[in-house]
mmCIF file of C-alpha atoms and ligand atoms in Angstrom:
data_model
loop_
_atom_site.group_PDB
_atom_site.id
_atom_site.type_symbol
_atom_site.label_atom_id
_atom_site.label_comp_id
_atom_site.label_asym_id
_atom_site.label_seq_id
_atom_site.Cartn_x
_atom_site.Cartn_y
_atom_site.Cartn_z
ATOM 1 C CA MET A 1 1.359 -13.698 11.038
ATOM 2 C CA PRO A 2 -0.971 -12.469 13.802
ATOM 3 C CA PRO A 3 -1.417 -8.697 14.329
ATOM 4 C CA ASP A 4 0.660 -8.753 17.487
ATOM 5 C CA LYS A 5 3.614 -10.207 15.656
ATOM 6 C CA ILE A 6 3.345 -7.541 12.898
ATOM 7 C CA ALA A 7 3.241 -4.828 15.508
ATOM 8 C CA LEU A 8 6.374 -6.202 17.188
ATOM 9 C CA ALA A 9 8.216 -6.328 13.834
ATOM 10 C CA LEU A 10 7.219 -2.717 13.278
ATOM 11 C CA ALA A 11 8.474 -1.740 16.723
ATOM 12 C CA GLU A 12 11.823 -3.356 15.964
ATOM 13 C CA SER A 13 12.597 -2.254 12.423
ATOM 14 C CA GLY A 14 9.813 0.121 11.294
ATOM 15 C CA TRP A 15 8.637 -2.213 8.457
ATOM 16 C CA CYS A 16 7.229 -5.688 8.046
ATOM 17 C CA LEU A 17 6.581 -7.966 5.027
ATOM 18 C CA VAL A 18 3.841 -10.567 5.495
ATOM 19 C CA ARG A 19 3.301 -13.264 2.941
ATOM 20 C CA ASP A 20 -0.181 -14.812 2.850
ATOM 21 C CA TYR A 21 -1.728 -12.075 4.980
ATOM 22 C CA LEU A 22 -4.917 -12.933 3.005
ATOM 23 C CA SER A 23 -5.639 -16.444 1.853
ATOM 24 C CA THR A 24 -5.792 -17.366 -1.872
ATOM 25 C CA SER A 25 -9.533 -17.364 -1.877
ATOM 26 C CA GLU A 26 -9.821 -14.032 0.029
ATOM 27 C CA THR A 27 -7.377 -12.517 -2.356
ATOM 28 C CA ALA A 28 -9.233 -13.825 -5.398
ATOM 29 C CA ALA A 29 -12.525 -12.410 -4.134
ATOM 30 C CA LEU A 30 -10.976 -9.002 -3.444
ATOM 31 C CA ARG A 31 -9.215 -9.023 -6.850
ATOM 32 C CA GLN A 32 -12.576 -9.777 -8.491
ATOM 33 C CA GLU A 33 -14.235 -6.805 -6.634
ATOM 34 C CA CYS A 34 -11.357 -4.533 -7.569
ATOM 35 C CA LEU A 35 -11.599 -5.499 -11.266
ATOM 36 C CA GLU A 36 -15.401 -5.176 -11.352
ATOM 37 C CA THR A 37 -15.090 -1.682 -9.972
ATOM 38 C CA TYR A 38 -12.267 -0.845 -12.367
ATOM 39 C CA ALA A 39 -14.357 -2.061 -15.277
ATOM 40 C CA GLN A 40 -17.033 0.425 -14.251
ATOM 41 C CA GLY A 41 -14.575 3.215 -15.085
ATOM 42 C CA ALA A 42 -14.638 4.922 -11.745
ATOM 43 C CA PHE A 43 -10.861 5.002 -11.277
ATOM 44 C CA HIS A 44 -8.875 8.199 -11.891
ATOM 45 C CA PRO A 45 -5.213 8.867 -12.497
ATOM 46 C CA ALA A 46 -3.309 9.190 -9.195
ATOM 47 C CA GLY A 47 -1.800 12.551 -8.461
ATOM 48 C CA ILE A 48 1.372 13.728 -6.699
ATOM 49 C CA GLY A 49 1.047 15.645 -3.423
ATOM 50 C CA ARG A 50 -2.049 16.567 -1.511
ATOM 51 C CA GLY A 51 -5.309 18.293 -2.301
ATOM 52 C CA ALA A 52 -5.545 19.414 -5.924
ATOM 53 C CA ALA A 53 -2.811 16.984 -6.842
ATOM 54 C CA GLU A 54 -1.076 17.182 -10.218
ATOM 55 C CA VAL A 55 -0.970 14.083 -12.493
ATOM 56 C CA HIS A 56 2.493 13.205 -13.842
ATOM 57 C CA THR A 57 2.219 9.758 -15.296
ATOM 58 C CA ASP A 58 6.015 9.642 -15.919
ATOM 59 C CA ILE A 59 6.452 9.829 -12.149
ATOM 60 C CA ARG A 60 3.364 7.876 -11.054
ATOM 61 C CA GLY A 61 1.253 5.920 -13.531
ATOM 62 C CA ASP A 62 -1.313 4.115 -11.413
ATOM 63 C CA ARG A 63 -5.028 4.702 -11.413
ATOM 64 C CA ILE A 64 -6.823 4.722 -8.121
ATOM 65 C CA LEU A 65 -10.182 4.659 -6.461
ATOM 66 C CA TRP A 66 -10.570 5.819 -2.878
ATOM 67 C CA ILE A 67 -12.361 3.068 -0.933
ATOM 68 C CA ASP A 68 -14.976 5.389 0.551
ATOM 69 C CA GLU A 69 -16.058 6.022 -3.113
ATOM 70 C CA ALA A 70 -16.223 2.327 -3.890
ATOM 71 C CA ASN A 71 -19.323 0.148 -3.384
ATOM 72 C CA PRO A 72 -18.062 -2.054 -0.537
ATOM 73 C CA GLY A 73 -18.335 -5.671 -1.518
ATOM 74 C CA LEU A 74 -18.142 -8.516 0.899
ATOM 75 C CA ALA A 75 -14.455 -9.243 0.301
ATOM 76 C CA LEU A 76 -13.485 -5.536 0.710
ATOM 77 C CA GLN A 77 -15.504 -5.365 3.956
ATOM 78 C CA LYS A 78 -13.610 -8.343 5.309
ATOM 79 C CA ALA A 79 -10.263 -6.978 4.315
ATOM 80 C CA LEU A 80 -11.093 -3.622 5.898
ATOM 81 C CA ALA A 81 -12.129 -5.336 9.103
ATOM 82 C CA LYS A 82 -8.864 -7.199 9.210
ATOM 83 C CA LEU A 83 -6.835 -4.087 8.611
ATOM 84 C CA GLU A 84 -8.840 -2.318 11.307
ATOM 85 C CA ALA A 85 -7.906 -5.052 13.767
ATOM 86 C CA LEU A 86 -4.258 -4.554 12.779
ATOM 87 C CA ARG A 87 -4.531 -0.816 13.300
ATOM 88 C CA LEU A 88 -5.863 -1.440 16.899
ATOM 89 C CA ALA A 89 -3.139 -3.989 17.636
ATOM 90 C CA ILE A 90 -0.436 -1.705 16.455
ATOM 91 C CA ASN A 91 -1.820 1.110 18.647
ATOM 92 C CA GLU A 92 -1.599 -1.205 21.671
ATOM 93 C CA HIS A 93 2.009 -1.984 21.019
ATOM 94 C CA LEU A 94 3.466 1.165 19.518
ATOM 95 C CA PHE A 95 1.557 4.169 20.725
ATOM 96 C CA LEU A 96 1.505 5.680 17.265
ATOM 97 C CA GLY A 97 -1.956 7.060 17.887
ATOM 98 C CA LEU A 98 -3.261 5.697 14.606
ATOM 99 C CA PHE A 99 -6.685 7.216 14.361
ATOM 100 C CA ASP A 100 -8.075 6.148 10.997
ATOM 101 C CA ALA A 101 -7.281 4.629 7.613
ATOM 102 C CA GLU A 102 -7.221 6.234 4.233
ATOM 103 C CA LEU A 103 -7.237 3.536 1.512
ATOM 104 C CA HIS A 104 -7.514 3.225 -2.208
ATOM 105 C CA TYR A 105 -7.509 0.519 -4.805
ATOM 106 C CA ALA A 106 -4.524 1.057 -7.201
ATOM 107 C CA VAL A 107 -4.307 -0.385 -10.681
ATOM 108 C CA TYR A 108 -1.059 0.018 -12.608
ATOM 109 C CA PRO A 109 -1.676 -0.431 -16.276
ATOM 110 C CA PRO A 110 1.154 -2.110 -18.296
ATOM 111 C CA GLY A 111 4.082 0.288 -18.426
ATOM 112 C CA ALA A 112 3.198 2.207 -15.206
ATOM 113 C CA GLY A 113 5.413 2.595 -12.283
ATOM 114 C CA TYR A 114 6.027 4.971 -9.381
ATOM 115 C CA ARG A 115 9.409 6.670 -8.986
ATOM 116 C CA ARG A 116 11.345 6.698 -5.746
ATOM 117 C CA HIS A 117 9.592 8.639 -3.071
ATOM 118 C CA LEU A 118 8.531 8.945 0.585
ATOM 119 C CA ASP A 119 4.833 8.698 1.436
ATOM 120 C CA ARG A 120 4.454 11.540 3.905
ATOM 121 C CA PHE A 121 3.355 14.863 2.445
ATOM 122 C CA GLN A 122 5.530 17.919 3.320
ATOM 123 C CA ASP A 123 2.512 19.883 4.494
ATOM 124 C CA ASP A 124 0.567 17.149 6.221
ATOM 125 C CA ASP A 125 2.117 14.681 8.685
ATOM 126 C CA ARG A 126 -0.949 12.564 9.459
ATOM 127 C CA ARG A 127 0.010 9.670 7.222
ATOM 128 C CA THR A 128 1.955 7.449 9.640
ATOM 129 C CA LEU A 129 1.933 3.835 8.553
ATOM 130 C CA THR A 130 1.788 2.669 4.949
ATOM 131 C CA VAL A 131 -0.079 -0.531 4.253
ATOM 132 C CA ILE A 132 -0.058 -2.185 0.810
ATOM 133 C CA LEU A 133 -2.003 -5.390 0.161
ATOM 134 C CA TYR A 134 -1.213 -6.946 -3.241
ATOM 135 C CA LEU A 135 -4.041 -8.655 -5.216
ATOM 136 C CA ASN A 136 -2.179 -10.190 -8.181
ATOM 137 C CA GLU A 137 -2.440 -13.720 -9.444
ATOM 138 C CA ASN A 138 0.773 -15.586 -10.343
ATOM 139 C CA TRP A 139 3.128 -12.661 -10.352
ATOM 140 C CA ALA A 140 6.640 -13.403 -11.665
ATOM 141 C CA PRO A 141 9.683 -11.124 -11.129
ATOM 142 C CA ALA A 142 9.909 -10.723 -14.874
ATOM 143 C CA ASP A 143 6.408 -9.079 -14.816
ATOM 144 C CA GLY A 144 8.105 -5.980 -13.217
ATOM 145 C CA GLY A 145 6.068 -3.908 -10.915
ATOM 146 C CA LEU A 146 8.412 -4.750 -8.060
ATOM 147 C CA LEU A 147 8.399 -2.735 -4.888
ATOM 148 C CA ARG A 148 11.996 -1.615 -4.351
ATOM 149 C CA PHE A 149 12.407 -0.627 -0.680
ATOM 150 C CA TRP A 150 15.431 0.887 1.054
ATOM 151 C CA PRO A 151 15.314 -0.461 4.704
ATOM 152 C CA ASP A 152 18.184 1.829 5.924
ATOM 153 C CA ASP A 153 20.453 4.697 4.931
ATOM 154 C CA SER A 154 22.705 2.537 2.789
ATOM 155 C CA ASP A 155 22.300 1.546 -0.848
ATOM 156 C CA ARG A 156 20.995 -1.808 0.168
ATOM 157 C CA ARG A 157 17.449 -2.396 -0.998
ATOM 158 C CA ILE A 158 15.033 -5.230 -0.985
ATOM 159 C CA GLN A 159 12.642 -6.090 -3.799
ATOM 160 C CA VAL A 160 9.155 -7.203 -3.031
ATOM 161 C CA VAL A 161 7.266 -9.230 -5.696
ATOM 162 C CA PRO A 162 3.578 -8.058 -5.551
ATOM 163 C CA THR A 163 2.138 -11.519 -5.148
ATOM 164 C CA GLY A 164 -1.488 -11.638 -4.191
ATOM 165 C CA GLY A 165 -2.133 -11.914 -0.473
ATOM 166 C CA THR A 166 1.146 -10.227 0.496
ATOM 167 C CA LEU A 167 1.082 -7.327 2.923
ATOM 168 C CA MET A 168 3.891 -4.747 3.117
ATOM 169 C CA THR A 169 3.766 -2.148 5.850
ATOM 170 C CA PHE A 170 6.247 0.546 6.939
ATOM 171 C CA LEU A 171 6.566 3.892 8.672
ATOM 172 C CA SER A 172 5.557 6.414 6.006
ATOM 173 C CA GLU A 173 8.021 9.128 6.761
ATOM 174 C CA ARG A 174 11.053 6.898 7.113
ATOM 175 C CA PHE A 175 11.448 4.694 4.059
ATOM 176 C CA TRP A 176 12.249 5.495 0.462
ATOM 177 C CA HIS A 177 10.599 3.142 -2.100
ATOM 178 C CA GLU A 178 9.632 2.879 -5.698
ATOM 179 C CA VAL A 179 7.557 0.740 -8.049
ATOM 180 C CA THR A 180 9.398 -0.514 -11.172
ATOM 181 C CA PRO A 181 7.398 -0.412 -14.359
ATOM 182 C CA ALA A 182 4.801 -3.165 -14.511
ATOM 183 C CA GLN A 183 4.697 -5.332 -17.657
ATOM 184 C CA ARG A 184 1.109 -6.376 -16.955
ATOM 185 C CA GLN A 185 -1.811 -4.934 -14.983
ATOM 186 C CA ARG A 186 -0.875 -4.686 -11.304
ATOM 187 C CA LEU A 187 -3.449 -4.457 -8.478
ATOM 188 C CA SER A 188 -3.324 -3.512 -4.839
ATOM 189 C CA LEU A 189 -5.318 -2.110 -1.903
ATOM 190 C CA THR A 190 -3.037 0.608 -0.600
ATOM 191 C CA GLY A 191 -3.248 3.214 2.043
ATOM 192 C CA TRP A 192 -2.206 4.823 5.269
ATOM 193 C CA PHE A 193 -3.055 4.611 8.943
ATOM 194 C CA ARG A 194 -3.173 8.179 10.057
ATOM 195 C CA ARG A 195 -2.705 10.181 13.211
ATOM 196 C CA ARG A 196 -5.061 13.039 13.963
HETATM 197 C C1 LIG B 1 2.295 4.246 -3.085
HETATM 198 C C2 LIG B 1 3.356 3.213 -3.253
HETATM 199 C C3 LIG B 1 3.898 0.947 -3.658
HETATM 200 C C4 LIG B 1 3.432 -0.397 -4.167
HETATM 201 O O1 LIG B 1 1.089 4.059 -3.464
HETATM 202 O O2 LIG B 1 2.604 5.252 -2.471
HETATM 203 O O3 LIG B 1 4.490 3.492 -3.033
HETATM 204 O O4 LIG B 1 4.121 -1.395 -4.173
HETATM 205 N N1 LIG B 1 2.960 1.946 -3.581
HETATM 206 O O5 LIG B 1 2.292 -0.354 -4.691
HETATM 207 MN MN1 LIG B 2 4.530 5.154 -1.721
#
């Protein structure tokens, strides 16, 4: 799906799910870089809230590495360039004033999930659009780690299987979502396009 189409879908419903945003080989290369960085032990437990965030692994069990702290490999540079083009296309269509991107790798070890939440902080409204790019090989629904997403105010929810190459994006302040406990290691590049 080209960036313009994604922007139009966002204008219409506030969220967009894109299968095969990255090709199989692009995804494999980025997964490799993520796993190499993870093996170097640089990731840390993700916190809840802003600043000196508290770690509560029962609420949120992933381990993250902010991208500006990672050694940017070629696959990551390519993915970042693609997301940057998406940010600019969205700005042209939606006037969200997306100013920059704040991104991290996220690794959910087996057993980890993330309870139902909204992405925007109470004391900081810069996070505007959430982008999640999954990096997993051969993910089956039975592997858990599903993104449950409530697209409106009803009980209706959709479940996104975190298959590698899939991009999920949504307005950060609007949509409740959760990650069900993963049965195996679950990888993504996740972040936010922010306003000033
Ligand atoms: C998050 C989040 C969802 C996912 O990092 O805030 O909700 O599917 N991630 O990884
Ligand atoms: Mn979230």
